[in-house]
mmCIF file of C-alpha atoms in Angstrom:
data_model
loop_
_atom_site.group_PDB
_atom_site.id
_atom_site.type_symbol
_atom_site.label_atom_id
_atom_site.label_comp_id
_atom_site.label_asym_id
_atom_site.label_seq_id
_atom_site.Cartn_x
_atom_site.Cartn_y
_atom_site.Cartn_z
ATOM 1 C CA LYS A 1 102.494 145.312 76.619
ATOM 2 C CA GLU A 2 104.711 148.046 74.610
ATOM 3 C CA LYS A 3 103.477 150.702 76.759
ATOM 4 C CA HIS A 4 104.663 148.979 79.732
ATOM 5 C CA LYS A 5 107.683 147.638 78.782
ATOM 6 C CA ILE A 6 109.664 148.246 82.003
ATOM 7 C CA LEU A 7 107.280 146.636 84.073
ATOM 8 C CA HIS A 8 107.247 143.706 81.578
ATOM 9 C CA ARG A 9 110.880 143.290 81.887
ATOM 10 C CA LEU A 10 111.285 143.501 85.373
ATOM 11 C CA LEU A 11 108.972 140.873 85.848
ATOM 12 C CA GLN A 12 110.631 138.741 83.188
ATOM 13 C CA ASN A 13 113.635 139.054 85.064
ATOM 14 C CA SER A 14 115.121 136.028 87.195
ATOM 15 C CA THR A 15 113.195 135.812 90.725
ATOM 16 C CA SER A 16 116.218 135.974 92.346
ATOM 17 C CA PRO A 17 115.902 137.886 95.421
ATOM 18 C CA VAL A 18 118.804 140.330 94.646
ATOM 19 C CA ASP A 19 115.907 142.644 93.619
ATOM 20 C CA LEU A 20 115.171 143.063 97.240
ATOM 21 C CA LEU B 1 96.965 117.621 124.507
ATOM 22 C CA HIS B 2 99.355 120.063 122.715
ATOM 23 C CA PRO B 3 98.458 123.472 123.396
ATOM 24 C CA PRO B 4 99.094 125.818 120.161
ATOM 25 C CA PRO B 5 102.285 127.918 120.224
ATOM 26 C CA LEU B 6 101.549 131.211 121.432
ATOM 27 C CA SER B 7 102.379 133.284 118.003
ATOM 28 C CA PRO B 8 102.220 130.580 115.188
ATOM 29 C CA VAL B 9 103.061 132.352 112.210
ATOM 30 C CA THR B 10 101.927 130.671 109.045
ATOM 31 C CA LYS B 11 104.391 129.448 106.407
ATOM 32 C CA ILE B 12 103.236 132.146 104.245
ATOM 33 C CA VAL B 13 103.419 134.882 106.488
ATOM 34 C CA SER B 14 107.078 133.879 107.565
ATOM 35 C CA HIS B 15 108.141 133.768 104.108
ATOM 36 C CA LEU B 16 106.796 137.277 103.459
ATOM 37 C CA LEU B 17 108.484 138.463 106.501
ATOM 38 C CA VAL B 18 111.564 136.881 104.811
ATOM 39 C CA VAL B 19 111.183 138.677 101.557
ATOM 40 C CA GLU B 20 110.204 142.280 103.054
ATOM 41 C CA PRO B 21 112.258 144.767 101.324
ATOM 42 C CA GLU B 22 115.466 146.211 103.133
ATOM 43 C CA LYS B 23 115.198 149.932 104.129
ATOM 44 C CA ILE B 24 115.088 152.525 101.492
ATOM 45 C CA TYR B 25 116.676 155.914 101.468
ATOM 46 C CA ALA B 26 115.326 159.081 99.704
ATOM 47 C CA MET B 27 118.979 160.886 99.346
ATOM 48 C CA PRO B 28 117.661 164.480 98.657
ATOM 49 C CA ASP B 29 120.152 166.355 96.335
ATOM 50 C CA PRO B 30 121.955 168.518 98.455
ATOM 51 C CA THR B 31 122.751 170.766 95.716
ATOM 52 C CA MET B 32 119.173 171.559 94.836
ATOM 53 C CA PRO B 33 117.330 174.622 96.544
ATOM 54 C CA ASP B 34 114.891 173.691 99.088
ATOM 55 C CA GLY B 35 110.991 173.894 98.067
ATOM 56 C CA ASP B 36 108.369 172.229 96.104
ATOM 57 C CA ILE B 37 110.406 171.097 93.471
ATOM 58 C CA LYS B 38 113.130 169.563 95.474
ATOM 59 C CA ALA B 39 110.800 167.663 97.803
ATOM 60 C CA LEU B 40 108.489 166.288 94.923
ATOM 61 C CA THR B 41 111.845 165.265 92.731
ATOM 62 C CA THR B 42 112.916 163.527 95.667
ATOM 63 C CA LEU B 43 109.552 161.688 96.324
ATOM 64 C CA CYS B 44 109.189 160.632 92.748
ATOM 65 C CA ASP B 45 112.882 159.361 92.495
ATOM 66 C CA LEU B 46 112.372 157.543 95.767
ATOM 67 C CA ALA B 47 108.776 156.111 94.301
ATOM 68 C CA ASP B 48 110.499 154.995 91.078
ATOM 69 C CA ARG B 49 113.240 153.023 93.056
ATOM 70 C CA GLU B 50 110.786 151.484 95.270
ATOM 71 C CA LEU B 51 108.675 150.345 92.435
ATOM 72 C CA VAL B 52 111.764 148.432 91.422
ATOM 73 C CA VAL B 53 111.845 146.915 94.737
ATOM 74 C CA ILE B 54 107.957 146.029 94.908
ATOM 75 C CA ILE B 55 108.152 144.365 91.579
ATOM 76 C CA GLY B 56 110.886 142.204 93.008
ATOM 77 C CA TRP B 57 109.014 141.645 96.209
ATOM 78 C CA ALA B 58 105.661 140.481 94.601
ATOM 79 C CA LYS B 59 107.674 137.754 92.628
ATOM 80 C CA HIS B 60 108.249 136.488 95.958
ATOM 81 C CA ILE B 61 104.587 136.254 97.528
ATOM 82 C CA PRO B 62 103.646 132.508 97.060
ATOM 83 C CA GLY B 63 101.582 131.959 94.033
ATOM 84 C CA PHE B 64 102.271 135.382 92.283
ATOM 85 C CA SER B 65 104.672 134.241 89.875
ATOM 86 C CA SER B 66 102.590 131.347 88.694
ATOM 87 C CA LEU B 67 99.970 133.893 87.268
ATOM 88 C CA SER B 68 100.320 134.698 83.701
ATOM 89 C CA LEU B 69 102.740 137.683 82.900
ATOM 90 C CA ALA B 70 99.720 139.701 81.767
ATOM 91 C CA ASP B 71 97.773 139.087 85.213
ATOM 92 C CA GLN B 72 100.879 139.935 87.437
ATOM 93 C CA MET B 73 101.223 143.111 85.369
ATOM 94 C CA SER B 74 97.521 144.071 85.901
ATOM 95 C CA LEU B 75 97.764 143.311 89.616
ATOM 96 C CA LEU B 76 101.017 145.759 90.022
ATOM 97 C CA GLN B 77 99.371 148.118 87.743
ATOM 98 C CA SER B 78 96.320 148.370 90.055
ATOM 99 C CA ALA B 79 97.968 148.233 93.313
ATOM 100 C CA TRP B 80 101.383 149.666 93.270
ATOM 101 C CA MET B 81 100.371 153.130 94.974
ATOM 102 C CA GLU B 82 98.304 150.945 97.515
ATOM 103 C CA ILE B 83 101.471 149.069 98.346
ATOM 104 C CA LEU B 84 103.598 152.265 98.258
ATOM 105 C CA VAL B 85 101.267 153.955 100.621
ATOM 106 C CA LEU B 86 100.997 151.155 103.049
ATOM 107 C CA SER B 87 104.851 150.800 103.443
ATOM 108 C CA ILE B 88 104.686 154.736 104.547
ATOM 109 C CA VAL B 89 102.184 154.318 106.799
ATOM 110 C CA PHE B 90 103.891 151.174 108.430
ATOM 111 C CA ARG B 91 107.201 153.255 108.584
ATOM 112 C CA SER B 92 105.249 155.973 110.386
ATOM 113 C CA LEU B 93 103.627 154.293 113.072
ATOM 114 C CA ALA B 94 106.062 155.208 115.677
ATOM 115 C CA CYS B 95 105.902 158.829 114.827
ATOM 116 C CA GLU B 96 103.589 161.406 116.115
ATOM 117 C CA GLU B 97 101.865 163.239 112.880
ATOM 118 C CA GLU B 98 105.028 162.721 110.850
ATOM 119 C CA LEU B 99 105.433 160.599 107.651
ATOM 120 C CA VAL B 100 108.214 158.312 107.162
ATOM 121 C CA TYR B 101 108.763 158.328 103.441
ATOM 122 C CA ALA B 102 112.108 157.012 103.978
ATOM 123 C CA GLU B 103 114.659 156.600 106.868
ATOM 124 C CA ASP B 104 116.169 159.740 105.854
ATOM 125 C CA TYR B 105 113.089 161.567 104.947
ATOM 126 C CA VAL B 106 110.782 162.101 107.780
ATOM 127 C CA VAL B 107 108.279 164.929 106.890
ATOM 128 C CA ASP B 108 105.881 166.824 109.731
ATOM 129 C CA GLU B 109 103.191 168.974 108.829
ATOM 130 C CA GLU B 110 105.308 172.318 108.596
ATOM 131 C CA HIS B 111 107.825 170.446 106.193
ATOM 132 C CA ALA B 112 104.753 169.094 104.247
ATOM 133 C CA ARG B 113 103.376 172.679 104.088
ATOM 134 C CA LEU B 114 106.849 174.380 102.904
ATOM 135 C CA SER B 115 107.788 171.700 100.329
ATOM 136 C CA GLY B 116 104.220 171.241 98.697
ATOM 137 C CA LEU B 117 103.395 167.931 100.282
ATOM 138 C CA LEU B 118 100.543 169.179 102.207
ATOM 139 C CA ASP B 119 97.794 167.274 100.547
ATOM 140 C CA LEU B 120 99.729 164.288 100.264
ATOM 141 C CA HIS B 121 100.452 164.467 103.937
ATOM 142 C CA VAL B 122 96.663 165.120 104.998
ATOM 143 C CA ALA B 123 95.580 162.415 102.808
ATOM 144 C CA ILE B 124 97.890 159.778 104.445
ATOM 145 C CA LEU B 125 97.926 160.657 108.152
ATOM 146 C CA PRO B 126 94.205 159.488 108.608
ATOM 147 C CA LEU B 127 95.334 155.718 107.404
ATOM 148 C CA VAL B 128 98.176 156.104 110.016
ATOM 149 C CA ARG B 129 95.865 156.839 113.036
ATOM 150 C CA ARG B 130 93.516 153.872 111.664
ATOM 151 C CA TYR B 131 96.356 151.516 111.946
ATOM 152 C CA LYS B 132 97.812 153.110 115.249
ATOM 153 C CA LYS B 133 94.418 152.349 116.698
ATOM 154 C CA LEU B 134 94.586 148.642 115.606
ATOM 155 C CA SER B 135 98.390 148.484 116.851
ATOM 156 C CA VAL B 136 99.091 146.515 113.791
ATOM 157 C CA GLU B 137 102.053 144.249 113.809
ATOM 158 C CA LYS B 138 104.590 143.600 111.236
ATOM 159 C CA GLU B 139 103.018 140.184 110.356
ATOM 160 C CA GLU B 140 99.730 141.504 109.770
ATOM 161 C CA PHE B 141 101.265 144.432 107.557
ATOM 162 C CA VAL B 142 103.138 142.251 105.225
ATOM 163 C CA THR B 143 99.972 139.992 104.791
ATOM 164 C CA LEU B 144 97.974 143.245 104.337
ATOM 165 C CA LYS B 145 100.364 144.279 101.458
ATOM 166 C CA ALA B 146 100.160 140.991 99.727
ATOM 167 C CA ILE B 147 96.572 141.075 100.044
ATOM 168 C CA ALA B 148 96.340 144.727 98.544
ATOM 169 C CA LEU B 149 98.151 143.479 95.444
ATOM 170 C CA ALA B 150 96.075 140.141 95.134
ATOM 171 C CA ASN B 151 92.877 142.030 95.688
ATOM 172 C CA SER B 152 93.510 145.146 93.491
ATOM 173 C CA ASP B 153 90.477 144.817 91.489
ATOM 174 C CA SER B 154 92.033 145.115 88.153
ATOM 175 C CA MET B 155 89.425 145.238 85.374
ATOM 176 C CA HIS B 156 92.002 143.279 83.081
ATOM 177 C CA ILE B 157 92.279 140.006 84.809
ATOM 178 C CA GLU B 158 92.495 137.073 82.325
ATOM 179 C CA ASP B 159 92.340 134.055 84.908
ATOM 180 C CA VAL B 160 89.817 135.238 87.389
ATOM 181 C CA GLU B 161 90.249 131.938 89.418
ATOM 182 C CA ALA B 162 93.975 131.857 89.803
ATOM 183 C CA VAL B 163 93.845 135.356 91.405
ATOM 184 C CA GLN B 164 90.936 134.263 93.385
ATOM 185 C CA ARG B 165 93.167 131.306 94.862
ATOM 186 C CA LEU B 166 96.008 133.864 95.421
ATOM 187 C CA GLN B 167 93.468 136.030 97.233
ATOM 188 C CA ASP B 168 92.115 132.950 99.069
ATOM 189 C CA SER B 169 95.633 131.688 100.385
ATOM 190 C CA LEU B 170 96.500 135.097 101.611
ATOM 191 C CA HIS B 171 93.182 135.770 103.328
ATOM 192 C CA GLU B 172 93.589 132.332 104.858
ATOM 193 C CA ALA B 173 97.194 133.309 106.152
ATOM 194 C CA LEU B 174 95.744 136.447 107.742
ATOM 195 C CA GLN B 175 93.209 134.337 109.575
ATOM 196 C CA ASP B 176 95.529 131.734 110.774
ATOM 197 C CA LEU B 177 97.532 134.335 112.180
ATOM 198 C CA GLU B 178 94.532 136.143 113.933
ATOM 199 C CA GLY B 179 93.420 132.823 115.164
ATOM 200 C CA GLY B 180 96.783 131.775 116.389
ATOM 201 C CA HIS B 181 97.833 134.935 118.496
ATOM 202 C CA ASN B 182 94.795 137.396 118.726
ATOM 203 C CA THR B 183 92.058 135.089 120.087
ATOM 204 C CA GLU B 184 91.044 138.093 122.327
ATOM 205 C CA ASP B 185 89.665 139.401 119.316
ATOM 206 C CA PRO B 186 87.675 137.219 116.965
ATOM 207 C CA ARG B 187 86.764 140.258 114.711
ATOM 208 C CA ARG B 188 90.602 141.403 114.018
ATOM 209 C CA THR B 189 90.850 140.082 110.716
ATOM 210 C CA GLY B 190 87.916 141.654 109.686
ATOM 211 C CA LYS B 191 88.882 144.786 111.399
ATOM 212 C CA LEU B 192 92.227 144.765 109.260
ATOM 213 C CA LEU B 193 90.574 144.062 105.949
ATOM 214 C CA MET B 194 88.203 146.617 106.542
ATOM 215 C CA THR B 195 91.123 149.167 106.598
ATOM 216 C CA LEU B 196 91.609 148.312 102.714
ATOM 217 C CA PRO B 197 88.910 150.695 101.588
ATOM 218 C CA LEU B 198 90.688 153.621 102.975
ATOM 219 C CA LEU B 199 93.913 152.453 101.850
ATOM 220 C CA ARG B 200 92.459 152.530 98.426
ATOM 221 C CA GLN B 201 91.117 156.099 98.718
ATOM 222 C CA THR B 202 94.306 157.392 100.030
ATOM 223 C CA ALA B 203 96.160 155.566 97.115
ATOM 224 C CA ALA B 204 93.617 157.412 94.540
ATOM 225 C CA LYS B 205 94.518 160.564 95.978
ATOM 226 C CA ALA B 206 98.097 159.946 96.050
ATOM 227 C CA VAL B 207 98.031 159.085 92.178
ATOM 228 C CA GLN B 208 95.861 162.028 91.562
ATOM 229 C CA HIS B 209 98.409 164.201 93.311
ATOM 230 C CA PHE B 210 101.366 162.869 91.281
ATOM 231 C CA TYR B 211 99.399 162.868 88.141
ATOM 232 C CA SER B 212 98.791 166.521 88.024
ATOM 233 C CA ILE B 213 102.625 166.980 88.968
ATOM 234 C CA LYS B 214 103.077 164.926 85.894
ATOM 235 C CA VAL B 215 100.931 167.213 83.762
ATOM 236 C CA GLN B 216 102.537 170.292 85.091
ATOM 237 C CA GLY B 217 105.745 168.932 83.952
ATOM 238 C CA LYS B 218 107.909 170.652 86.219
ATOM 239 C CA VAL B 219 109.147 167.842 87.961
ATOM 240 C CA PRO B 220 111.472 165.106 86.549
ATOM 241 C CA MET B 221 109.965 161.600 86.925
ATOM 242 C CA HIS B 222 111.718 158.431 85.884
ATOM 243 C CA LYS B 223 110.484 156.025 83.425
ATOM 244 C CA LEU B 224 109.138 153.095 85.583
ATOM 245 C CA PHE B 225 107.048 155.541 87.926
ATOM 246 C CA LEU B 226 105.833 157.494 84.571
ATOM 247 C CA GLU B 227 104.864 154.046 83.038
ATOM 248 C CA MET B 228 102.654 153.003 86.221
ATOM 249 C CA LEU B 229 101.293 156.446 86.764
ATOM 250 C CA GLU B 230 100.036 156.222 82.931
ATOM 251 C CA ALA B 231 98.893 152.483 83.663
ATOM 252 C CA LYS B 232 96.272 154.205 86.276
#
């Protein structure tokens, strides 16, 4: 997980559709 | 007594249509001289921004967010390039032998040759031709994109049954879609699913292409793109 911290963080962020 | 509506779009498919990401722009740096480095820098920057969008999009696929965080990561790490490639392919369907990497970045063979993108161009075009032949529609495209993610054959899945349930629900959505509006070709669902091996081959070539660029170290790459490239 440490190696993939950006993906991990983005997935943990709120599921708000603002990302879209 | 009530005939089915002409184009019944399943609940999942209509949801996928709603959460489909907005258009994205490549915005090549006007201060950089034209050539390989500029083209690849533009594409790597575009891919990095698209990855953020893809991760946001994945969370809206019904059932994806119920998977464990580790399984969500594994699916995205396996399938991200397939999703990127499929998006380019769908944007390029209206063009003749051109690839629409973004609304403002449409590349023909000559441009590809001049900017070091010919290998990528030649790798992606057969997939465009394949989907053109099938006249794939937007409803089918959004469903296939979600199927590519759920069906990414990651070796690291913890809850195989949960991922199987996600695959089943998306497969069913595709079947319902075809059963509803394409009764003249009962094999259409199969035909669409049979495009996925070529998508995987094409994505593997694209990953290879960008991995060798990373190794050469001449093109700046953002952290998320690097992270996903290294996960492959």
